[in-house]
Amino acid sequence: MLMVADLHGALALCVHDEGRGVGGLLHLKFMGGTGRPSDVTDNTLSSVLVVLDKFKRAVLGNSTRRDEVQARILAHALPPTDAGEPSASLVDLIQADLADGKIACGSRTMRRTEGVRVCFQPFEGRVWICGPNDLRAAKRLSTVS
């Protein structure tokens, strides 16, 4: 099985449980109307945390060993401008939530005008990035650790 998310102003959270050989991909909007990473507001916090909790429960269940779970966040944003960006973004929020649950998580924010495609094999935990019209591995990332 292959899960794919096209990122343009969005992020992909890939979660993999090594012990059970299961995983999932969550695709969330990352940029606000300005084309820059969104501020983390109270509304954003509450809605993202609800979605994130449901996603983790659906993928991991209630009784999984957290030391066998790995996550990776891949985010797409436009190149920086002179305008200040928020000091906390959705990536920071998700990383903090995963850290509270003792889930190891790496992240990468790609700043470019063109979108990217994230491919994820949930049973093996492999993640790679390819062009927006290509499923071949243009750049493979090792397992989600």
CSV table of C-alpha atoms in Angstrom, one decimal:
chain,number,residue,atom,x,y,z
A,1,MET,CA,0.0,0.0,0.0
A,2,LEU,CA,1.2,3.5,-0.8
A,3,MET,CA,-0.2,6.7,0.7
A,4,VAL,CA,0.4,10.0,-1.1
A,5,ALA,CA,-0.1,13.6,-0.1
A,6,ASP,CA,0.4,16.6,-2.4
A,7,LEU,CA,1.9,19.4,-0.3
A,8,HIS,CA,1.5,23.0,-1.2
A,9,GLY,CA,1.0,25.1,1.9
A,10,ALA,CA,0.3,21.9,3.8
A,11,LEU,CA,2.0,19.3,6.0
A,12,ALA,CA,2.0,15.5,6.1
A,13,LEU,CA,2.4,13.6,9.4
A,14,CYS,CA,3.5,10.1,8.8
A,15,VAL,CA,3.2,7.7,11.8
A,16,HIS,CA,4.5,4.2,11.8
A,17,ASP,CA,4.2,1.5,14.5
A,18,GLU,CA,7.2,-0.8,14.0
A,19,GLY,CA,6.0,-3.5,16.3
A,20,ARG,CA,2.6,-4.0,14.6
A,21,GLY,CA,3.7,-3.0,11.1
A,22,VAL,CA,0.9,-0.3,10.7
A,23,GLY,CA,1.0,3.4,9.9
A,24,GLY,CA,-1.0,6.3,8.6
A,25,LEU,CA,-0.6,9.7,7.0
A,26,LEU,CA,-2.4,12.9,8.1
A,27,HIS,CA,-2.6,15.8,5.6
A,28,LEU,CA,-3.2,19.2,7.2
A,29,LYS,CA,-3.2,22.8,5.9
A,30,PHE,CA,0.0,24.6,7.1
A,31,MET,CA,-0.2,28.0,5.5
A,32,GLY,CA,-2.5,30.9,6.2
A,33,GLY,CA,-3.9,33.4,3.7
A,34,THR,CA,-0.6,35.2,3.6
A,35,GLY,CA,1.2,32.2,2.1
A,36,ARG,CA,3.3,31.8,5.3
A,37,PRO,CA,3.0,29.3,8.1
A,38,SER,CA,-0.2,29.8,10.1
A,39,ASP,CA,-0.2,31.3,13.5
A,40,VAL,CA,-1.2,28.8,16.2
A,41,THR,CA,-4.4,30.4,17.6
A,42,ASP,CA,-6.9,28.9,20.1
A,43,ASN,CA,-9.1,27.8,17.2
A,44,THR,CA,-6.2,26.2,15.4
A,45,LEU,CA,-5.0,24.5,18.6
A,46,SER,CA,-8.3,23.0,19.5
A,47,SER,CA,-9.3,21.7,16.1
A,48,VAL,CA,-5.8,20.4,15.2
A,49,LEU,CA,-5.5,18.6,18.6
A,50,VAL,CA,-8.9,16.9,18.1
A,51,VAL,CA,-8.0,15.8,14.6
A,52,LEU,CA,-4.6,14.7,15.8
A,53,ASP,CA,-6.0,12.7,18.7
A,54,LYS,CA,-8.5,10.9,16.4
A,55,PHE,CA,-5.7,10.2,13.9
A,56,LYS,CA,-3.4,8.7,16.5
A,57,ARG,CA,-6.2,6.6,18.0
A,58,ALA,CA,-7.2,5.3,14.5
A,59,VAL,CA,-3.6,4.4,13.6
A,60,LEU,CA,-2.1,3.3,16.9
A,61,GLY,CA,-5.1,2.2,19.0
A,62,ASN,CA,-5.1,2.6,22.7
A,63,SER,CA,-2.5,0.1,23.9
A,64,THR,CA,0.5,0.4,21.6
A,65,ARG,CA,4.1,0.5,22.9
A,66,ARG,CA,5.2,4.1,22.3
A,67,ASP,CA,8.9,3.1,22.0
A,68,GLU,CA,8.1,1.3,18.8
A,69,VAL,CA,6.2,4.3,17.2
A,70,GLN,CA,8.0,6.8,15.0
A,71,ALA,CA,6.8,9.9,13.3
A,72,ARG,CA,7.9,12.4,10.6
A,73,ILE,CA,6.4,15.7,9.7
A,74,LEU,CA,7.1,17.1,6.2
A,75,ALA,CA,5.8,20.6,5.7
A,76,HIS,CA,5.7,22.8,2.6
A,77,ALA,CA,5.8,26.6,2.8
A,78,LEU,CA,6.7,29.4,0.5
A,79,PRO,CA,10.2,30.9,0.7
A,80,PRO,CA,10.7,33.4,3.6
A,81,THR,CA,10.1,37.1,3.1
A,82,ASP,CA,10.9,40.1,5.1
A,83,ALA,CA,7.7,39.8,7.0
A,84,GLY,CA,8.0,38.0,10.4
A,85,GLU,CA,6.7,34.5,10.6
A,86,PRO,CA,4.9,33.1,13.7
A,87,SER,CA,7.1,32.0,16.5
A,88,ALA,CA,5.1,28.8,16.8
A,89,SER,CA,3.6,26.8,13.9
A,90,LEU,CA,1.5,23.7,13.5
A,91,VAL,CA,4.7,21.7,13.2
A,92,ASP,CA,5.7,22.8,16.7
A,93,LEU,CA,2.2,22.0,18.0
A,94,ILE,CA,2.3,18.5,16.6
A,95,GLN,CA,5.8,17.8,17.7
A,96,ALA,CA,4.9,18.9,21.3
A,97,ASP,CA,1.8,16.7,21.3
A,98,LEU,CA,3.8,13.7,20.0
A,99,ALA,CA,6.6,14.3,22.6
A,100,ASP,CA,4.0,14.3,25.4
A,101,GLY,CA,2.9,10.9,24.1
A,102,LYS,CA,6.6,9.7,24.1
A,103,ILE,CA,6.6,9.4,20.3
A,104,ALA,CA,9.8,10.1,18.5
A,105,CYS,CA,9.3,12.7,15.7
A,106,GLY,CA,11.5,14.3,13.1
A,107,SER,CA,10.5,17.2,10.9
A,108,ARG,CA,11.4,19.0,7.8
A,109,THR,CA,10.0,22.2,6.3
A,110,MET,CA,10.6,22.7,2.6
A,111,ARG,CA,10.4,26.3,1.5
A,112,ARG,CA,9.8,26.5,-2.2
A,113,THR,CA,7.2,27.9,-4.6
A,114,GLU,CA,6.4,24.6,-6.3
A,115,GLY,CA,4.6,21.8,-4.4
A,116,VAL,CA,5.9,18.4,-3.5
A,117,ARG,CA,4.5,15.0,-3.3
A,118,VAL,CA,5.1,12.9,-0.1
A,119,CYS,CA,4.8,9.1,-0.5
A,120,PHE,CA,4.5,6.9,2.5
A,121,GLN,CA,4.5,3.1,2.8
A,122,PRO,CA,2.7,2.7,6.2
A,123,PHE,CA,3.5,-1.0,6.8
A,124,GLU,CA,7.3,-0.5,6.3
A,125,GLY,CA,7.5,3.1,7.5
A,126,ARG,CA,9.3,4.4,4.4
A,127,VAL,CA,8.8,8.0,3.4
A,128,TRP,CA,10.1,9.8,0.3
A,129,ILE,CA,9.5,13.0,-1.6
A,130,CYS,CA,9.0,13.2,-5.3
A,131,GLY,CA,7.9,15.7,-7.9
A,132,PRO,CA,4.2,16.7,-8.0
A,133,ASN,CA,3.5,14.4,-11.0
A,134,ASP,CA,5.8,11.6,-10.2
A,135,LEU,CA,5.5,8.6,-7.8
A,136,ARG,CA,9.1,7.4,-8.3
A,137,ALA,CA,11.5,8.0,-5.5
A,138,ALA,CA,13.2,11.2,-6.4
A,139,LYS,CA,14.6,11.6,-2.9
A,140,ARG,CA,14.2,8.7,-0.4
A,141,LEU,CA,14.2,9.4,3.3
A,142,SER,CA,15.0,6.4,5.4
A,143,THR,CA,12.3,5.1,7.8
A,144,VAL,CA,10.3,7.7,9.6
A,145,SER,CA,12.7,7.8,12.5
